Coordinates of C-alpha atoms in Angstrom, one line a residue:
M237 CA 19.5 22.2 75.6
V238 CA 15.9 23.4 75.3
F239 CA 13.4 21.4 77.3
L240 CA 9.8 21.2 76.1
A241 CA 6.7 19.6 77.7
V242 CA 5.4 16.5 76.0
K243 CA 1.8 15.3 76.1
T244 CA 1.2 11.5 76.3
I245 CA -2.0 9.5 76.1
H246 CA -3.2 5.9 76.1
D247 CA -5.6 5.5 73.2
Q248 CA -5.9 1.7 73.1
E249 CA -5.3 -1.1 75.5
W250 CA -5.7 -4.8 75.7
T251 CA -4.7 -7.6 78.1
G252 CA -1.0 -7.5 78.5
G253 CA -0.3 -4.2 76.6
F254 CA -1.4 -0.9 75.4
R255 CA -0.8 1.7 72.7
G256 CA 0.2 5.2 73.4
K257 CA 1.2 8.4 71.7
F258 CA 3.3 11.4 72.6
T259 CA 2.9 14.8 70.9
C260 CA 4.8 18.0 71.1
K261 CA 4.5 21.5 69.5
P262 CA 8.0 23.0 69.6
T263 CA 8.3 26.7 70.3
K264 CA 11.8 26.9 68.8
P265 CA 13.5 25.2 65.8
Q266 CA 15.0 21.8 66.8
D267 CA 17.6 19.9 64.8
G268 CA 17.7 16.6 66.6
W269 CA 15.6 15.7 69.6
T270 CA 15.3 13.2 72.4
V271 CA 12.2 12.0 74.3
T272 CA 12.7 10.2 77.6
L273 CA 9.6 8.1 78.6
D274 CA 9.4 7.1 82.3
F275 CA 6.8 4.4 82.8
G276 CA 7.3 4.2 86.6
T277 CA 7.5 0.4 86.5
P278 CA 9.4 -1.9 84.1
I279 CA 7.7 -2.9 80.8
Q280 CA 8.4 -6.0 78.8
K281 CA 8.7 -4.6 75.3
F282 CA 8.5 -1.2 73.6
E283 CA 8.1 -0.6 69.9
I284 CA 7.9 2.7 68.0
W285 CA 8.0 3.5 64.3
C286 CA 8.7 7.2 64.1
A287 CA 12.2 7.0 65.6
K288 CA 14.7 4.7 67.3
A289 CA 14.3 3.5 70.9
S290 CA 16.9 2.4 73.4
P291 CA 16.6 0.2 75.3
D292 CA 13.4 -1.7 74.3
S293 CA 12.4 -2.7 77.8
G294 CA 12.7 -1.5 81.4
S295 CA 11.1 1.5 83.1
R296 CA 12.8 4.3 81.1
I297 CA 12.9 4.4 77.3
V298 CA 14.9 7.0 75.3
V299 CA 13.6 7.8 71.8
R300 CA 15.7 9.6 69.2
P301 CA 15.3 10.0 65.4
T302 CA 18.2 9.1 63.1
N303 CA 19.2 10.9 59.9
G304 CA 16.8 8.8 57.9
F305 CA 13.7 10.2 59.6
A306 CA 12.1 13.3 58.2
N307 CA 10.9 14.3 61.7
K308 CA 14.5 14.8 62.9
V309 CA 14.1 18.5 62.4
L310 CA 11.2 20.2 64.3
T311 CA 9.9 23.6 63.4
P312 CA 7.5 25.9 65.3
G313 CA 3.9 25.5 64.1
K314 CA 4.3 21.8 63.3
T315 CA 3.3 19.0 65.8
L316 CA 5.6 16.1 66.5
E317 CA 3.4 13.0 66.9
C318 CA 4.7 9.5 67.6
V319 CA 2.7 6.3 68.2
F320 CA 4.2 3.5 70.3
V321 CA 3.1 0.1 71.5
V322 CA 4.0 -1.3 74.9
R323 CA 3.8 -4.9 76.1
G324 CA 3.2 -4.7 79.8
S325 CA 0.7 -3.5 82.3
K326 CA -0.8 0.0 81.8
S327 CA 1.0 2.6 83.9
S328 CA 1.3 6.3 84.1
I329 CA 3.8 7.9 81.7
K330 CA 6.1 10.9 82.3
A331 CA 7.8 12.3 79.3
Q332 CA 10.4 14.9 78.6
L333 CA 11.7 16.2 75.3
S334 CA 15.0 17.9 74.7
G335 CA 16.7 19.2 71.6
E336 CA 19.3 21.5 70.2
K337 CA 18.7 24.7 68.2
A338 CA 18.4 24.0 64.5
G339 CA 21.5 24.6 62.4
G340 CA 22.1 21.5 60.4
N341 CA 20.3 19.6 57.7
T342 CA 16.6 20.6 57.5
G343 CA 15.6 17.9 55.1
G344 CA 14.6 14.3 55.4
T345 CA 13.7 11.4 53.3
G346 CA 11.2 9.6 55.5
G347 CA 13.2 6.4 55.0
T348 CA 11.4 3.0 54.8
G349 CA 13.1 1.3 57.8
P350 CA 12.6 -2.4 58.5
V351 CA 9.0 -3.7 58.9
T352 CA 8.4 -5.0 62.4
N353 CA 5.3 -7.0 63.2
P354 CA 3.2 -5.6 66.1
P355 CA 3.7 -7.5 69.4
G356 CA 1.4 -10.5 69.9
R357 CA -1.8 -10.0 71.8
P358 CA -5.0 -12.0 72.5
D359 CA -7.3 -12.3 69.5
V360 CA -10.5 -10.3 69.5
K361 CA -13.6 -12.1 68.4
S362 CA -16.6 -10.6 66.7
K363 CA -20.1 -10.8 68.2
G364 CA -22.7 -12.6 66.2
K365 CA -22.9 -15.6 64.0
Y366 CA -19.7 -15.0 62.0
D367 CA -16.3 -14.0 63.4
Y368 CA -15.3 -11.3 61.0
C369 CA -12.3 -10.4 63.2
E370 CA -10.9 -13.8 62.5
L371 CA -11.5 -13.3 58.8
L372 CA -9.5 -10.0 58.9
K373 CA -6.7 -11.8 60.7
K374 CA -6.5 -14.7 58.3
S375 CA -6.7 -12.2 55.3
I376 CA -3.7 -10.3 56.6
L377 CA -1.8 -13.6 57.4
F378 CA -2.2 -14.6 53.7
Y379 CA -0.1 -11.6 52.7
E380 CA 2.5 -12.3 55.3
A381 CA 2.9 -15.7 53.5
Q382 CA 3.6 -13.8 50.3
R383 CA 6.5 -11.7 51.7
S384 CA 9.8 -11.8 49.9
G385 CA 13.2 -10.7 51.4
K386 CA 14.3 -10.4 55.0
L387 CA 11.5 -11.4 57.3
P388 CA 11.0 -9.9 60.8
S389 CA 12.2 -11.8 63.8
N390 CA 8.7 -12.0 65.2
K391 CA 7.1 -13.5 62.0
R392 CA 3.9 -15.4 62.6
L393 CA 4.5 -18.1 60.0
S394 CA 7.4 -20.3 61.3
W395 CA 7.7 -22.2 58.0
R396 CA 8.6 -19.0 56.0
G397 CA 12.2 -17.8 55.9
D398 CA 14.3 -15.2 54.2
S399 CA 14.3 -15.5 50.4
A400 CA 15.4 -13.8 47.2
M401 CA 18.0 -11.8 49.1
G402 CA 20.0 -11.3 45.9
D403 CA 17.3 -9.4 44.0
R404 CA 19.0 -6.4 42.4
G405 CA 18.4 -3.7 39.8
H406 CA 20.5 -3.1 36.7
N407 CA 22.9 -0.8 38.7
G408 CA 22.9 -3.0 41.8
E409 CA 19.9 -1.3 43.4
D410 CA 18.5 -3.3 46.4
L411 CA 15.2 -4.9 45.2
T412 CA 14.7 -7.3 48.1
G413 CA 11.3 -7.3 49.7
G414 CA 7.9 -6.9 48.2
W415 CA 5.3 -9.6 47.7
Y416 CA 5.5 -12.7 45.6
D417 CA 2.6 -13.3 43.2
A418 CA -0.1 -15.9 43.9
G419 CA 1.5 -19.3 44.3
D420 CA 4.7 -18.5 42.4
H421 CA 7.8 -16.4 43.2
V422 CA 7.9 -13.6 40.6
K423 CA 7.4 -10.1 41.8
F424 CA 4.9 -8.7 39.3
G425 CA 4.5 -4.9 40.0
L426 CA 1.1 -4.5 38.3
P427 CA -1.0 -6.9 40.5
M428 CA 1.2 -6.1 43.6
A429 CA 0.4 -2.4 43.4
W430 CA -3.3 -2.9 42.7
S431 CA -3.6 -5.3 45.6
A432 CA -1.8 -2.8 47.9
T433 CA -4.2 0.0 46.9
V434 CA -7.3 -2.0 47.4
L435 CA -6.1 -3.2 50.8
L436 CA -5.2 0.3 51.8
W437 CA -8.6 1.5 50.6
G438 CA -10.3 -0.8 53.1
L439 CA -7.9 0.2 55.9
I440 CA -8.5 3.9 55.2
D441 CA -12.3 3.7 55.0
Y442 CA -12.8 1.1 57.8
K443 CA -10.0 1.9 60.2
D444 CA -12.4 1.6 63.1
A445 CA -13.2 -2.0 62.2
Y446 CA -9.5 -3.0 62.1
T447 CA -9.0 -1.2 65.4
K448 CA -11.9 -2.9 67.1
C449 CA -10.7 -6.3 65.9
G450 CA -7.1 -5.7 67.2
Q451 CA -5.8 -5.8 63.6
Y452 CA -5.0 -2.2 62.9
E453 CA -1.2 -2.4 63.6
W454 CA -1.0 -5.8 61.8
M455 CA -2.6 -4.2 58.8
L456 CA -0.2 -1.2 58.8
A457 CA 2.7 -3.7 58.9
S458 CA 1.1 -5.7 56.1
V459 CA 0.7 -2.8 53.6
K460 CA 4.0 -1.2 54.5
W461 CA 5.8 -4.3 53.1
P462 CA 4.9 -3.6 49.4
L463 CA 5.0 0.2 49.9
D464 CA 8.7 -0.1 51.1
W465 CA 9.4 -2.0 48.0
F466 CA 7.8 0.5 45.7
I467 CA 10.1 3.2 47.2
K468 CA 13.1 0.9 46.5
A469 CA 11.9 0.3 43.0
H470 CA 11.8 4.0 42.1
P471 CA 15.5 5.1 42.2
S472 CA 15.0 8.2 40.1
A473 CA 12.1 10.3 38.8
N474 CA 11.8 8.5 35.4
E475 CA 13.0 5.0 36.3
L476 CA 10.7 2.4 37.9
Y477 CA 11.4 -1.3 38.4
V478 CA 8.2 -3.3 37.8
Q479 CA 9.2 -7.0 37.8
V480 CA 11.8 -9.2 39.4
G481 CA 12.0 -12.8 38.1
D482 CA 11.3 -14.8 35.0
G483 CA 7.8 -16.1 34.9
Y484 CA 8.7 -19.1 32.7
A485 CA 11.7 -20.2 34.7
D486 CA 9.8 -19.6 37.9
H487 CA 6.9 -21.8 36.8
G488 CA 9.3 -24.5 36.0
F489 CA 10.4 -24.6 39.7
W490 CA 8.3 -26.5 42.2
G491 CA 9.6 -25.6 45.6
P492 CA 9.6 -23.0 48.3
P493 CA 11.1 -19.5 47.6
E494 CA 13.8 -20.1 50.3
K495 CA 15.3 -22.8 47.9
M496 CA 15.2 -20.9 44.6
N497 CA 18.5 -20.9 42.7
M498 CA 17.4 -19.7 39.2
A499 CA 18.4 -16.3 37.8
R500 CA 16.0 -13.5 38.8
P501 CA 16.4 -10.7 36.3
S502 CA 14.8 -7.3 37.0
F503 CA 12.9 -5.2 34.5
K504 CA 12.3 -1.5 34.6
I505 CA 10.4 1.1 32.6
T506 CA 11.9 4.4 31.5
P507 CA 10.9 7.2 29.1
G508 CA 12.3 5.1 26.2
N509 CA 10.4 2.0 27.4
P510 CA 7.3 3.4 29.1
G511 CA 4.6 1.6 31.1
S512 CA 1.9 4.0 32.1
D513 CA -0.4 1.2 33.4
V514 CA 1.9 -0.3 36.0
A515 CA 3.3 3.2 36.9
G516 CA -0.2 4.4 37.5
E517 CA -0.9 1.5 39.8
Y518 CA 2.3 2.3 41.8
A519 CA 1.3 6.0 42.1
A520 CA -2.2 5.0 43.3
A521 CA -0.8 2.7 45.9
M522 CA 1.6 5.2 47.3
A523 CA -1.0 8.0 47.3
A524 CA -3.3 5.7 49.3
G525 CA -0.3 4.8 51.5
Y526 CA 0.2 8.5 52.3
I527 CA -3.4 8.7 53.5
A528 CA -3.0 5.6 55.7
F529 CA 0.3 6.7 57.3
K530 CA 0.0 10.5 57.5
D531 CA -1.2 10.4 61.1
V532 CA 1.1 7.5 62.1
D533 CA 4.5 8.5 60.6
A534 CA 4.3 11.9 58.8
G535 CA 7.9 11.6 57.4
Y536 CA 7.2 8.2 55.8
A537 CA 3.9 9.4 54.5
G538 CA 5.4 12.4 52.9
N539 CA 8.0 10.3 51.2
L540 CA 5.3 8.1 49.7
L541 CA 3.4 11.1 48.4
R542 CA 6.6 12.5 46.8
H543 CA 7.1 9.3 45.0
A544 CA 3.5 9.0 44.0
K545 CA 3.6 12.5 42.4
E546 CA 6.8 11.8 40.5
I547 CA 5.7 8.4 39.3
F548 CA 2.3 9.8 38.1
N549 CA 4.0 12.6 36.2
F550 CA 6.3 10.0 34.6
A551 CA 3.4 7.8 33.6
D552 CA 1.3 10.6 32.2
K553 CA 4.1 12.2 30.2
H554 CA 5.6 9.0 28.8
R555 CA 2.7 6.8 27.8
G556 CA 2.7 3.2 26.8
K557 CA 1.8 -0.3 27.9
Y558 CA 4.4 -2.0 30.0
Q559 CA 4.4 -5.3 28.2
I560 CA 4.5 -3.7 24.7
E561 CA 6.3 -0.3 24.7
G562 CA 8.0 -1.1 28.0
R563 CA 9.2 -4.5 26.8
V564 CA 8.5 -6.2 30.2
P565 CA 8.0 -10.0 29.7
A566 CA 4.6 -10.1 31.5
K567 CA 2.3 -10.6 28.5
D568 CA 1.5 -14.2 29.3
F569 CA 1.0 -13.5 33.0
Y570 CA -0.5 -10.0 33.5
N571 CA -1.3 -8.5 30.1
S572 CA -2.5 -4.9 30.3
Q573 CA -5.4 -4.0 28.1
S574 CA -5.3 -0.2 28.6
I575 CA -3.5 2.6 30.3
E576 CA -6.3 5.2 30.7
D577 CA -8.0 3.4 33.6
D578 CA -4.7 3.1 35.5
L579 CA -3.8 6.8 35.0
A580 CA -7.3 7.9 36.0
W581 CA -7.2 5.6 39.1
A582 CA -3.9 7.1 40.1
A583 CA -5.1 10.7 39.6
A584 CA -8.2 9.9 41.7
W585 CA -6.1 8.7 44.6
L586 CA -3.7 11.6 44.3
Y587 CA -6.7 13.9 44.5
R588 CA -7.9 12.2 47.6
A589 CA -4.5 12.5 49.1
T590 CA -3.8 16.2 48.2
N591 CA -7.3 17.7 47.5
D592 CA -5.6 19.2 44.4
K593 CA -8.4 19.6 41.8
N594 CA -5.9 19.3 39.0
Y595 CA -5.7 15.6 39.7
L596 CA -9.5 15.3 39.9
N597 CA -9.9 17.0 36.5
K598 CA -7.2 14.7 35.1
A599 CA -9.1 11.7 36.3
M600 CA -12.4 12.9 35.0
S601 CA -10.9 13.8 31.6
M602 CA -9.8 10.1 31.1
A603 CA -12.8 8.4 32.7
G604 CA -15.3 8.7 29.8
G605 CA -18.2 7.2 31.8
E606 CA -17.1 3.6 31.3
A607 CA -19.1 1.2 33.5
G608 CA -16.4 -1.5 33.5
W609 CA -16.9 -5.2 33.3
G610 CA -15.4 -5.8 36.7
F611 CA -12.7 -4.6 39.1
S612 CA -9.3 -6.1 39.0
W613 CA -5.6 -5.4 38.4
D614 CA -6.5 -4.9 34.7
E615 CA -9.8 -3.0 35.1
Q616 CA -10.1 0.1 37.2
W617 CA -13.3 1.8 35.9
A618 CA -15.6 0.3 38.5
G619 CA -13.3 1.4 41.3
L620 CA -12.9 4.8 39.8
N621 CA -16.7 5.2 39.6
V622 CA -17.0 4.4 43.3
C623 CA -14.2 6.8 44.1
S624 CA -15.9 9.5 42.0
G625 CA -19.1 9.0 43.9
L626 CA -17.3 9.3 47.2
F627 CA -15.6 12.5 46.1

């Protein structure tokens, strides 16, 4: 075993808990590693997203990555960085990392893993006439109400339960998760992806505000919910699931999603049935997700970026509207007017994520200077113009 020093810090704290981070720069290749954290005194709860922890309480916590984590393999010149949250009083931390010389698999997928809500903490209130921290909290809570699939054990809405656990693709792919749409229970990919991108945009550009309001971890958990689903929905390079559920049958059901019993067909786009509009929105969301998560979970972020690039290439090469050429039954619900704005929007976000000017040139070649009548799931020109100004 090779033992390496690990640096730990406290970068945020609140009553009853704190957030910390450990980093390590390996001097030798490591295939598999273990970090032992000694808090000196027992803690109530330990949560981490870059690896698995055992146990999740006590004074000593052992952290290890599993095969689904891209950071399982450490290489010289690359820094391992893991953020964790502790419920308990602030204490000194001693850490030790151990690993074995690399010799196995050097890849990794950056798997999605289950979404776990951050531990509860006292609310932070804004100073001034209006409590904007409360506004952020309630906004995030709205999207928690829209969650489909298996809900975390520490969900904040007691009246919501697991739902649509049978959602599957044409070949049995697991399509559970994601967000329901508005007040119904169809998973429409176009508005889901656009909403995720816009929420991520705010998180990226105003991270400090989320942090000051104590909502940063909540927001990460919120946007990870649809991002995980987009990964599931993209089983191969030129195959993308963009809808689960029948809008007409769904609108004929008046009840909670936990009690749905109608058939929930899934719909996908392929080279023979393209949908550049909805695929562009997926690519934009996943590129924005990469930016938001790259300093939190590099493996997960890298997986998002890989999917974003593949989906964009698919959308750009095989062009068409998803409700026409793609034959997805969404015309009466989310009818797409064009594909150029979605492709340009995706290219702009990929440029911001990668700094590859080929994406910027692609975005500008399709922009055409349109002012845009507004900014919505069906109209990206206004958002693209703002992004272009920022770039």
